Coordinates of C-alpha atoms in Angstrom, one line a residue:
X1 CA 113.6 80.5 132.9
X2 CA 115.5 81.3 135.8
X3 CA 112.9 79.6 138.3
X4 CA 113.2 76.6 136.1
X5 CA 117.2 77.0 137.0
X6 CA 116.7 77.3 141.0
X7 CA 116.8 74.4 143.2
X8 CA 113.0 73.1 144.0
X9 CA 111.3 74.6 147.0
X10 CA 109.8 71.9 147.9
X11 CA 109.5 67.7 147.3
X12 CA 106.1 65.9 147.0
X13 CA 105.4 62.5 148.8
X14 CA 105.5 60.3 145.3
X15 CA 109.1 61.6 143.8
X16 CA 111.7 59.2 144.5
X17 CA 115.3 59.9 143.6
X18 CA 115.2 58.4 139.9
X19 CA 112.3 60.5 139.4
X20 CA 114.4 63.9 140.3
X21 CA 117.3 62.5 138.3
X22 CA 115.2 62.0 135.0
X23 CA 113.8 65.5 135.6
X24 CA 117.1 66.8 135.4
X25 CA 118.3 65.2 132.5
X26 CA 115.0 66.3 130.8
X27 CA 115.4 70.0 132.0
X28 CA 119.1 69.9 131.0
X29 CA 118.3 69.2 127.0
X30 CA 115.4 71.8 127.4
X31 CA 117.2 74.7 128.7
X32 CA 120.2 73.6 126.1
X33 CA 117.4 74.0 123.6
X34 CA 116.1 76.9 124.4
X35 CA 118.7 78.3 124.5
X36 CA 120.1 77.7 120.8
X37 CA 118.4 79.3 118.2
X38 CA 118.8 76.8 115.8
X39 CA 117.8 73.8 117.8
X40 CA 114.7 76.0 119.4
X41 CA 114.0 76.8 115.4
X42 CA 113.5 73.1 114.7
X43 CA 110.6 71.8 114.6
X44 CA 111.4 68.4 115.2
X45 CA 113.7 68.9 118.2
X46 CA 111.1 70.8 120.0
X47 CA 107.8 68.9 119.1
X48 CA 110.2 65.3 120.9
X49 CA 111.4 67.6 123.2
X50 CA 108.0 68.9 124.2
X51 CA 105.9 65.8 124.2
X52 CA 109.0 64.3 126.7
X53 CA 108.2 66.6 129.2
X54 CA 104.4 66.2 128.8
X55 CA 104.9 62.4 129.0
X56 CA 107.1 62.8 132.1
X57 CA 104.1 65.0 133.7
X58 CA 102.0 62.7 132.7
X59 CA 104.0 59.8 134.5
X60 CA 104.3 61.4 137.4
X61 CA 100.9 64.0 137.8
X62 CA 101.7 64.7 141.9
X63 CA 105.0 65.2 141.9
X64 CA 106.7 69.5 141.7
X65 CA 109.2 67.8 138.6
X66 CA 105.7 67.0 136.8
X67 CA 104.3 70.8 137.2
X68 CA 107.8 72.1 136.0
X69 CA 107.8 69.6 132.6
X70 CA 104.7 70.6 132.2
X71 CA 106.0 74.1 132.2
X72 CA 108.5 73.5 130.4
X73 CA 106.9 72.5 127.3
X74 CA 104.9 75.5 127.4
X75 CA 108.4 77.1 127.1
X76 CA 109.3 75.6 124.2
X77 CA 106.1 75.6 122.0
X78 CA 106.4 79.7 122.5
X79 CA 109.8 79.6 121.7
X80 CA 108.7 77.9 118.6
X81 CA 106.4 80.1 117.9
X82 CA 108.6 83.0 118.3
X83 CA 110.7 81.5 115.4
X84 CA 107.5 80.3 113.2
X85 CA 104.8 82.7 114.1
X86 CA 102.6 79.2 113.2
X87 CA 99.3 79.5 115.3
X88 CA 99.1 76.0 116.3
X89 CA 102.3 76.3 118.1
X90 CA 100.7 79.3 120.0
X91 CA 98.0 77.6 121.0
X92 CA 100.3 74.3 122.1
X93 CA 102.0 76.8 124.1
X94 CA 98.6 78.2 125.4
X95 CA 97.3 74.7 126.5
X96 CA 100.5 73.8 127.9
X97 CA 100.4 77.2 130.5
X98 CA 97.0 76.4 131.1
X99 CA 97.1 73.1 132.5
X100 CA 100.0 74.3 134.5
X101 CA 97.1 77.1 136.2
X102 CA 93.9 74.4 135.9
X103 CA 96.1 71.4 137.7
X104 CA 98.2 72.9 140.1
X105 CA 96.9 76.1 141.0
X106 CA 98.8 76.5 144.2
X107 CA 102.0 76.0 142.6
X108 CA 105.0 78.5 142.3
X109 CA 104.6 78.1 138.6
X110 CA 101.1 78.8 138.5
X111 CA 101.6 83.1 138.2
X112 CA 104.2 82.5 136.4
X113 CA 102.3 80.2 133.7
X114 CA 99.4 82.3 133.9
X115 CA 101.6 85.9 133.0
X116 CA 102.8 83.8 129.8
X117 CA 99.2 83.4 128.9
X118 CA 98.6 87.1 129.1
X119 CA 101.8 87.5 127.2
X120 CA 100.5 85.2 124.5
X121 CA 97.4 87.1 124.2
X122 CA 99.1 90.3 123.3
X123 CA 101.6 88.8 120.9
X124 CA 98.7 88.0 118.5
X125 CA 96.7 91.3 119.4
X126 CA 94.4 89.8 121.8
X127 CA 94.5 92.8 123.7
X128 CA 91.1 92.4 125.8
X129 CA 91.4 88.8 126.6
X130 CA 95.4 89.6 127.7
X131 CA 93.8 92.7 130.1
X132 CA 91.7 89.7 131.8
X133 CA 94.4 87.4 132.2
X134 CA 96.9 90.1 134.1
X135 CA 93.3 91.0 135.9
X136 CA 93.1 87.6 137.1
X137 CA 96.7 86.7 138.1
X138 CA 96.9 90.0 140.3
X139 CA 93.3 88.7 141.8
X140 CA 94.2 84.9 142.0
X141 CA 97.9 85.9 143.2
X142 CA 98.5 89.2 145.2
X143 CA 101.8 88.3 146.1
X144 CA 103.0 87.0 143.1
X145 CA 106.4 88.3 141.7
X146 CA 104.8 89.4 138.5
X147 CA 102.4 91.8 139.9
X148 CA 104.5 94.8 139.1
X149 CA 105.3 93.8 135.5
X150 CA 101.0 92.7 135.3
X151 CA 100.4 95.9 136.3
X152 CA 102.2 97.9 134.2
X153 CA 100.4 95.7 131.2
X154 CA 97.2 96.6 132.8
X155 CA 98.0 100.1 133.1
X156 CA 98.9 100.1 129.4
X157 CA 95.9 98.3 128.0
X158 CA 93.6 100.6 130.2
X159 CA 94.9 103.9 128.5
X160 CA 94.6 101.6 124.9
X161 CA 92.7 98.9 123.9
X162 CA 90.4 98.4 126.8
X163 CA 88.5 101.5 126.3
X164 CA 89.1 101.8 122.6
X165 CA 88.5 105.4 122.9
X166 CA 92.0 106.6 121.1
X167 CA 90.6 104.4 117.5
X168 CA 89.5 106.3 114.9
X169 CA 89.5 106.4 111.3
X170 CA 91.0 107.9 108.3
X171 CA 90.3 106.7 104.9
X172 CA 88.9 103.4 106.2
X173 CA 91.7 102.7 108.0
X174 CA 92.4 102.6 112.1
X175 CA 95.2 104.3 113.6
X176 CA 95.3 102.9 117.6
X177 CA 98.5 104.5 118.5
X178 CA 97.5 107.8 121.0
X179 CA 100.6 110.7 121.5
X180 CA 99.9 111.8 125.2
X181 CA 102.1 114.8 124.7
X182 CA 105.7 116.5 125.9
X183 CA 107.1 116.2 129.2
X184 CA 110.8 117.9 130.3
X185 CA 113.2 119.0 132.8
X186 CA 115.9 121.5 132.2
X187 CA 118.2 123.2 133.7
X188 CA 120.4 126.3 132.1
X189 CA 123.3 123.4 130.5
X190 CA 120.6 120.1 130.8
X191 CA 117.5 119.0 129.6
X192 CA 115.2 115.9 129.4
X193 CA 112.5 115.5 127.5
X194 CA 109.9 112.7 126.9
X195 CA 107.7 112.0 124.0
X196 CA 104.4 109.8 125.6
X197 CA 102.4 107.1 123.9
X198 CA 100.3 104.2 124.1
X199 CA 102.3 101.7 121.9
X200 CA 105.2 101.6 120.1
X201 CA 105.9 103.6 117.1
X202 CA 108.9 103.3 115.1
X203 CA 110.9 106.7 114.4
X204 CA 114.2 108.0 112.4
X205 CA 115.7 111.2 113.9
X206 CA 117.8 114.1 112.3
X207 CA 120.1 116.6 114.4
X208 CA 120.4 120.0 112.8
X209 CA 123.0 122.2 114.8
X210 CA 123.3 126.2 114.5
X211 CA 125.2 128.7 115.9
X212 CA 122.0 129.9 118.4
X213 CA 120.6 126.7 119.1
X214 CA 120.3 123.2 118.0
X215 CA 116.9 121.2 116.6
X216 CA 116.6 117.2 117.0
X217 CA 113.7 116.3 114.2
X218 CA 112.1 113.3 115.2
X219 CA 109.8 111.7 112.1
X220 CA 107.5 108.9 112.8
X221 CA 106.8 106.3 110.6
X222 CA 102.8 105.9 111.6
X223 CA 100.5 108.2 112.1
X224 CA 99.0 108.7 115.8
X225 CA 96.2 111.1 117.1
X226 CA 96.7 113.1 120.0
X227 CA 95.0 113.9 123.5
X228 CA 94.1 117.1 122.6
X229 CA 95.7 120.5 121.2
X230 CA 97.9 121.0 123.9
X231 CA 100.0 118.2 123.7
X232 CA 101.5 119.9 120.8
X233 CA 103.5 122.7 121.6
X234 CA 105.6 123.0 125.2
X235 CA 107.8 126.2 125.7
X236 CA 110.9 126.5 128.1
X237 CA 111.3 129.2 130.4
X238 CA 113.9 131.7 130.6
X239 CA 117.4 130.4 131.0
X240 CA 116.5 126.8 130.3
X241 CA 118.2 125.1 128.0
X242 CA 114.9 123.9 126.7
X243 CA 113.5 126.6 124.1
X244 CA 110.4 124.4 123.1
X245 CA 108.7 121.4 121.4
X246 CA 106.2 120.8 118.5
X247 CA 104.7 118.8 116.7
X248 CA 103.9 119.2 113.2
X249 CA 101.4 118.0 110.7
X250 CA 98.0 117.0 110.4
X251 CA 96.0 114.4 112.9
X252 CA 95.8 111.1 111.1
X253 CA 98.8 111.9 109.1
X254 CA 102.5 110.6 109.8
X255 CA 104.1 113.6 112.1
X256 CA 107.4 115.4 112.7
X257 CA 108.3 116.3 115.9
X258 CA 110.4 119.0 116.2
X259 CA 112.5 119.8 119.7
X260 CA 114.9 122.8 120.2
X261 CA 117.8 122.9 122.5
X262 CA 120.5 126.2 122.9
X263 CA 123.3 125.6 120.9
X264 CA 126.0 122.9 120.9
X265 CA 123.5 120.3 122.1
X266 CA 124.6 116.6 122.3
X267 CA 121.4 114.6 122.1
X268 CA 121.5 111.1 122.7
X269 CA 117.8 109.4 122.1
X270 CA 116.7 106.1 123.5
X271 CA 112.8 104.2 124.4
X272 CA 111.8 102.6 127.6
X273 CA 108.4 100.5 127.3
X274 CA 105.7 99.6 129.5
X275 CA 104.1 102.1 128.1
X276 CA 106.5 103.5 125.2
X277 CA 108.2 106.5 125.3
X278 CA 110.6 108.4 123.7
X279 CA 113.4 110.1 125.8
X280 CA 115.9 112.6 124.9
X281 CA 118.9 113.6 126.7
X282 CA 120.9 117.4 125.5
X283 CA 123.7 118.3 127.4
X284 CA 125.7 121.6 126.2
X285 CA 128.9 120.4 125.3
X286 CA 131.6 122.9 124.9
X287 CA 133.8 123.4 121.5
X288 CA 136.3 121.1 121.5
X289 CA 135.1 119.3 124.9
X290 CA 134.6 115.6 125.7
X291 CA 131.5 114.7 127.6
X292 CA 133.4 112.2 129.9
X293 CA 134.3 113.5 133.4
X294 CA 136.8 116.0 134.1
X295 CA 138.6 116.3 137.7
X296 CA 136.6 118.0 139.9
X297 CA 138.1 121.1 142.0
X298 CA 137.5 120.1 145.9
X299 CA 134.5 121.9 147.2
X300 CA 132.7 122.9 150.5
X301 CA 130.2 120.3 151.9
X302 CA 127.5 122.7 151.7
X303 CA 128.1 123.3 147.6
X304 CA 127.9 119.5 147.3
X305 CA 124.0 118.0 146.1
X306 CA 123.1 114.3 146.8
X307 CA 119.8 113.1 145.4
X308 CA 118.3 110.5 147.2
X309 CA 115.3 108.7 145.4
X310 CA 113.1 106.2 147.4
X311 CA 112.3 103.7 145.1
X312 CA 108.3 103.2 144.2
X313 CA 105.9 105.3 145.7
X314 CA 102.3 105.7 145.0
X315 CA 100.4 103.3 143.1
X316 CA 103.3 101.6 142.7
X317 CA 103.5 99.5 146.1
X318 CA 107.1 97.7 145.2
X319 CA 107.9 94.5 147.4
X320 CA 105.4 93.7 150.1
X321 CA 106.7 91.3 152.7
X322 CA 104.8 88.2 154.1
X323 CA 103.2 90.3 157.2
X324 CA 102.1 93.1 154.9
X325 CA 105.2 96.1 154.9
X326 CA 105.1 97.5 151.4
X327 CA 108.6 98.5 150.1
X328 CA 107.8 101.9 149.4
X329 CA 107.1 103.2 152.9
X330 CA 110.2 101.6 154.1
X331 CA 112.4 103.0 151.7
X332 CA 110.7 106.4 152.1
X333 CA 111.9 106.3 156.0
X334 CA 115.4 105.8 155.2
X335 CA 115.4 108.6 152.5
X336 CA 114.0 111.3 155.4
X337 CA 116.3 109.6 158.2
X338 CA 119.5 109.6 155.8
X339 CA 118.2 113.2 154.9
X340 CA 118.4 114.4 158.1
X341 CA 122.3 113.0 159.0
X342 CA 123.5 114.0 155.6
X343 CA 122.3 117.7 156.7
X344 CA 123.1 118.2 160.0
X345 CA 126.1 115.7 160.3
X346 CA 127.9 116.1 157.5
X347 CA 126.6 119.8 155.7
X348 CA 125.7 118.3 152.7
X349 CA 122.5 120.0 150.5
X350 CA 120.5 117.1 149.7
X351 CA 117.4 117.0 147.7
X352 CA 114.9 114.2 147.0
X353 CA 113.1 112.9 144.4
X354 CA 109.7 112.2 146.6
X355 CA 109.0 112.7 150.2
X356 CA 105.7 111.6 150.1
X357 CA 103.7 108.6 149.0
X358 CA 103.7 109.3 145.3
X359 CA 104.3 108.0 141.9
X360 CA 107.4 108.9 140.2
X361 CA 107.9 107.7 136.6
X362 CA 111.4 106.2 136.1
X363 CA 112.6 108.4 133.9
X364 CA 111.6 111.7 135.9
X365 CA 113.8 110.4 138.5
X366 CA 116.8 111.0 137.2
X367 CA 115.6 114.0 135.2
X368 CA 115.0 115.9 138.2
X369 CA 118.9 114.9 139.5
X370 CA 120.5 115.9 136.5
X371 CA 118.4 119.7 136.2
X372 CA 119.2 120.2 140.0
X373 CA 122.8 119.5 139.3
X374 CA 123.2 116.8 141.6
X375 CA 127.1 115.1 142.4
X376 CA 125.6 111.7 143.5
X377 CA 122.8 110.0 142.7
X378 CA 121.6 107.2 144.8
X379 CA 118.1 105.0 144.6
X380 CA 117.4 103.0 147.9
X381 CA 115.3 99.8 147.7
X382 CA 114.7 96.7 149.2
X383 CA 115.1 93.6 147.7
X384 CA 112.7 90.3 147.1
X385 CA 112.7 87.0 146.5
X386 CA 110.4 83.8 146.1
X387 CA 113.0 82.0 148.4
X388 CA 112.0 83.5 152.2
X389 CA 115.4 82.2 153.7
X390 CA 116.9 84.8 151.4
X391 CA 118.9 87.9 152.9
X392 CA 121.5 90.3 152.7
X393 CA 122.5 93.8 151.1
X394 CA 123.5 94.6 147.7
X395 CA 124.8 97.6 145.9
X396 CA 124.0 97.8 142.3
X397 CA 126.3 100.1 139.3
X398 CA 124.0 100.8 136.0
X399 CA 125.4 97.5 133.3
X400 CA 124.5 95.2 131.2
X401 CA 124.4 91.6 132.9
X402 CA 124.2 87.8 132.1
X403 CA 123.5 87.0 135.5
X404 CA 119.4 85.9 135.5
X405 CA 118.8 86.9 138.7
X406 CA 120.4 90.5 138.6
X407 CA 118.3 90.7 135.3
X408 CA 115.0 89.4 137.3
X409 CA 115.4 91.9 139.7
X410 CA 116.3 94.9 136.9
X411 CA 113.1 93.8 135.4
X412 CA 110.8 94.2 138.6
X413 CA 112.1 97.8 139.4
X414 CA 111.9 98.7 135.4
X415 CA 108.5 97.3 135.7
X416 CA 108.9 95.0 132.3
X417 CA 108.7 91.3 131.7
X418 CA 111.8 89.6 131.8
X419 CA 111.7 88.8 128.1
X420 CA 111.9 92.6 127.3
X421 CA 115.2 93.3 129.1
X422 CA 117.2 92.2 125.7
X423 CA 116.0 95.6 124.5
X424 CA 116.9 97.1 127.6
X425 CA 120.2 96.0 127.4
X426 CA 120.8 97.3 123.8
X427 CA 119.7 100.7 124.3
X428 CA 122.4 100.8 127.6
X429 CA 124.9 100.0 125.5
X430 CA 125.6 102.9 124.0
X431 CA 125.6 104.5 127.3
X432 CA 127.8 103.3 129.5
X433 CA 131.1 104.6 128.4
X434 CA 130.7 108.4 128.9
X435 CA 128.4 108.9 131.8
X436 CA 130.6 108.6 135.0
X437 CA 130.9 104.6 135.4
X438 CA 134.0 104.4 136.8
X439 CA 132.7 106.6 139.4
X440 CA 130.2 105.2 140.1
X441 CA 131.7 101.7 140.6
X442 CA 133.9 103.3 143.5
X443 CA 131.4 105.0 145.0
X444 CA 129.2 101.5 145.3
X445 CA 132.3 99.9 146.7
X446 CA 132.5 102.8 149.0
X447 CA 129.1 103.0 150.3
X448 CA 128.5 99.0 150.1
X449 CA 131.7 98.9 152.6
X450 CA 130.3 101.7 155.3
X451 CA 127.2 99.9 155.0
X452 CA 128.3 96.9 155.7
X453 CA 129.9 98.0 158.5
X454 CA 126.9 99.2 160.2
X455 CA 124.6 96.8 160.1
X456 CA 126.9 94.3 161.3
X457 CA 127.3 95.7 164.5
X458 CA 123.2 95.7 164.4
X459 CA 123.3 92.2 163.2
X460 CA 126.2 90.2 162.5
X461 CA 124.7 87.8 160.8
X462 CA 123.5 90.0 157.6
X463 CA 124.8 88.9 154.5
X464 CA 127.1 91.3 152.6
X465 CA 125.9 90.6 148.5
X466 CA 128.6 93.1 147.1
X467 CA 128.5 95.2 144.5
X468 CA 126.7 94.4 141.3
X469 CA 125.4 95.3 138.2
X470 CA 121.9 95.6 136.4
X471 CA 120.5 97.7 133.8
X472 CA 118.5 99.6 135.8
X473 CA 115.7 102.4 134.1
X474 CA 116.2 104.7 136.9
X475 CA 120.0 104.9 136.3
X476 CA 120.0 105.8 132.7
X477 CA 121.5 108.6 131.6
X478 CA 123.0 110.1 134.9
X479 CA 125.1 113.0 134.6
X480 CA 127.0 112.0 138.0
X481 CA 128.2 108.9 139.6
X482 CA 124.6 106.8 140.7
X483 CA 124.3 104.0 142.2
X484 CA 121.0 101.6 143.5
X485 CA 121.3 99.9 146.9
X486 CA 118.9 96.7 147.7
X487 CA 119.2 96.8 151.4
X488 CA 117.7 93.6 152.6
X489 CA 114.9 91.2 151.8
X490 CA 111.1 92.0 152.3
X491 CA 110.1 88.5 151.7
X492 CA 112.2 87.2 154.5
X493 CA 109.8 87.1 157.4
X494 CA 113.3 87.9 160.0
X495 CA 114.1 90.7 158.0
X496 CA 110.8 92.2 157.9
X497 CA 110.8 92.0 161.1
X498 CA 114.3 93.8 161.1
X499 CA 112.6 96.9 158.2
X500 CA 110.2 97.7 160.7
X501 CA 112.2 98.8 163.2
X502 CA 113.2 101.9 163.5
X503 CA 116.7 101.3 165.0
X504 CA 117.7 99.4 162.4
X505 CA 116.6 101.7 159.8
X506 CA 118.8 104.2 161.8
X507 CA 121.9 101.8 161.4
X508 CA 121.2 101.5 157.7
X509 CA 120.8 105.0 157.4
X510 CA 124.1 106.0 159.2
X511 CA 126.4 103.6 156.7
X512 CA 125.0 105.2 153.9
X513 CA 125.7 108.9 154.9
X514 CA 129.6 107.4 156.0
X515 CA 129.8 105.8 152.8
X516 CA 128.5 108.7 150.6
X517 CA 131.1 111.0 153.1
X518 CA 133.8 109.0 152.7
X519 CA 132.9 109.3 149.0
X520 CA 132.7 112.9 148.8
X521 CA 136.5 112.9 150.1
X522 CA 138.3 110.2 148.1
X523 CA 136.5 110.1 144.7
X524 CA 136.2 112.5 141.6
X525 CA 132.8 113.3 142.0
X526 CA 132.9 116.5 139.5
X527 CA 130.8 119.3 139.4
X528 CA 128.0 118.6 136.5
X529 CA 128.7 119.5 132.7
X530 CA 132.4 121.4 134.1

């Protein structure tokens, strides 16, 4: 929806100013509809609603407020069929998308029209004929804005459906869902650990605390199979808080996970998607003691940790600008260069989470901060946008946001459609008021100031964006004050230019390490788990 909400990039020969104005009275009473779940319940409202804005396309077949009725009405048959699960709305919405991809196939709509299609496919359990669709929008559009959240489908179906090889049967009956197997991180106070799958499973979880350690029993409410004997069991080593993780009962049958921290564990459990996993947090919380920061005693330089984290890496390309610079190299420059000054500038031990081209799951990301017992988190990146005039630096705080282009962006780095962030936003909820927010919103004031500082007297003419907030994966469940900068945009040819050079990296680099000094010395960044 919020490309339906921008401005138009562009004007065709045959719209005249009546046409535009129509088109926005039309739009208006869509968005109002799809936006109320009563009205977008109706079938009456959206069936008039619908066939408006395929008349209007109709009327005016050239024009880029034809291609976005036509859209439109797309929009609201699958938001009726949302409501009515009625396959004949599913397949208005179906033909609708279509004709938006067979008629104007060079449109800015056409990706977008053809992602819904694949989304379509794998809300009925059309999961081959959605793999070809997000297939053929990454062929047909290799710049599109969708191509991280079509890959991630892809890479989902490929480990499921596609090769069918994780079906088999007990009883008759088919049991798709496949349990990869334990992952962790730990530290002697921290640990992390992930349950794997290939689809979602729904779970209830118990907490059993003792005096020598403390089990979280995790019981599913489907049975899976798993990929092989080993994902089973995982030990901890020595002075990890991690002691182990098993899984219990037989394959086919509905199985208990069992996971054992030391004692006094406070576990907090939430999912992530695209694919689904399970991911537990236990922190050692002392008798009687809050897990909400406590003031930190002042420390040497050289006992402080930051974490940088280059965002992407690997298969995962991020943005890729109009002359070909993929995201993740550039952001993997700054990291080294803002290494370096942190080091031998300032004294500060820094660690990162990649210094190579490599694939980094979101939630190992983080992990690997809190079991080093980092004091700062920060994630570099560089923004995007459809609109190539766009630039300018951001600093983002982990939130929940009603802002649709904050949540666009959250859902390109989370790699998820836009339409999943709801969930995304529920599970953050019960996050946000014991990690170190407040912290974390000075320190991007901080470091967004510094920054801005810097660049400015590279280029005067860069846009400062301020400091935001998106619910970003790679934030969840920091132990110490995080923040995400987007420091320009890819997409706009000038600063492309600008991302390529290393003297302007240089300049970026240097406001970061003032900003995350001047941090260090004027904010309560504590110790981890005081």
């Amino acid at each position: 929806m919020a490309i339906l909400l921008a401005a138009p990039a562009f004007s065709s020969a045959s719209t005249t100013p009546q046409t535009e104005k129509n088109f926005y009275r039309l739009r208006k009473r869509c968005i109002h509809t799809l936006k109320s779940q009563n009205l977008l319940s109706s079938r009456a409202a959206v069936t008039s609603l619908a066939r408006e804005c395929r008349a209007f396309q109709k009327a005016h077949p050239t024009s880029i407020y034809g291609t976005r009725a036509l859209y439109l009405s797309g929009m609201l048959w699958e938001g009726l069929y949302t409501h009515t699960k009625h396959i004949s709305d599913w397949n208005q919405s179906m033909r609708a998308y279509a004709k938006v991809v067979a008629l104007y196939p060079t449109s800015w709509l056409a990706d977008d029209a053809l992602y819904r299609i694949g989304v379509l496919y794998l809300r009925i359990g059309l999961n081959h004929s959605a793999f070809a669709t997000f297939k053929k929008l990454l062929e047909r559009y290799p710049n599109s804005d969708l191509r991280s959240m079509a890959k991630s489908h892809l890479y989902r179906l490929s480990h499921t459906t596609s090769k069918n090889i994780y079906k088999k049967k007990k009883n008759g009956r088919a049991y798709s869902v496949l349990f990869k197997g334990f992952r962790y991180w730990s530290n002697a106070k921290y640990t992390r650990v992930v349950l794997d799958f290939s689809d979602k499973i729904p779970f209830n979880f118990k907490i059993i605390k003792g005096s020598r350690e403390t089990k979280l029993l995790i019981l599913f409410a489907k049975p899976f199979y798993l990929h092989g004997a080993s994902s089973r069991l995982i030990h901890g080593k020595d002075g990890e808080y991690f002691k182990e993780a098993s899984l219990k009962g037989r394959t086919g049958t509905s199985p208990l996970a069992m996971i054992t921290f030391g004692p006094n564990a406070q576990c907090r459990i939430f999912t992530l998607v695209s694919p689904f996993r399970v991911v537990i947090d236990a922190v050692h919380q002392r008798n009687n003691e809050k897990m909400c920061p406590v003031k930190p005693l002042h420390r040497k330089a050289e006992n402080i940790i930051i974490c940088l984290d280059p965002g992407h890496g690997g298969k995962d390309p991020g943005a890729t600008g109009p002359h070909g610079i993929k995201e993740k190299n550039v952001v993997l420059r700054i990291a080294r260069i803002l290494r370096k000054i942190l080091i031998k500038k300032y004294g500060f031990k820094v660690i990162m989470t990649r210094n190579s081209d490599v694939f980094i799951p979101l939630e190992e990301r983080v992990a690997f901060a809190n079991s080093h017992g980092a004091d700062l988190f920060v994630s570099i990146h560089i923004n995007a946008s459809r609109n190539r005039h766009l630039q300018g630096i951001a600093t983002y705080c982990l939130s929940n946001t009603s802002d649709r282009k904050s949540l666009r962006l959250a859902a390109r780095e989370n790699g998820v459609p836009l339409s999943k962030m709801s969930s995304v936003e529920k599970i953050l909820n019960d996050m946000l008021f014991c990690e170190k927010y407040n912290e974390s919103y000075q320190v991007a004031h901080i470091i967004q100031g510094e920054l801005m500082r810097e660049v400015r007297s590279y280029s005067p003419y860069i846009h400062n964006l301020g400091v935001r907030y998106a619910p970003f994966y790679v934030l969840a469940g920091a132990k110490m004050p995080s923040v995400l900068l987007e420091l320009d945009f890819i997409s706009n040819p000038k600063s492309e230019a600008r991302l390529s050079h290393y003297p302007y990296l240089d300049t970026i680099a240097d406001g970061i390490a003032k900003g995350i000094s001047k941090t260090i010395k004027t904010t309560d960044v504590a110790e981890n788990f005081n």
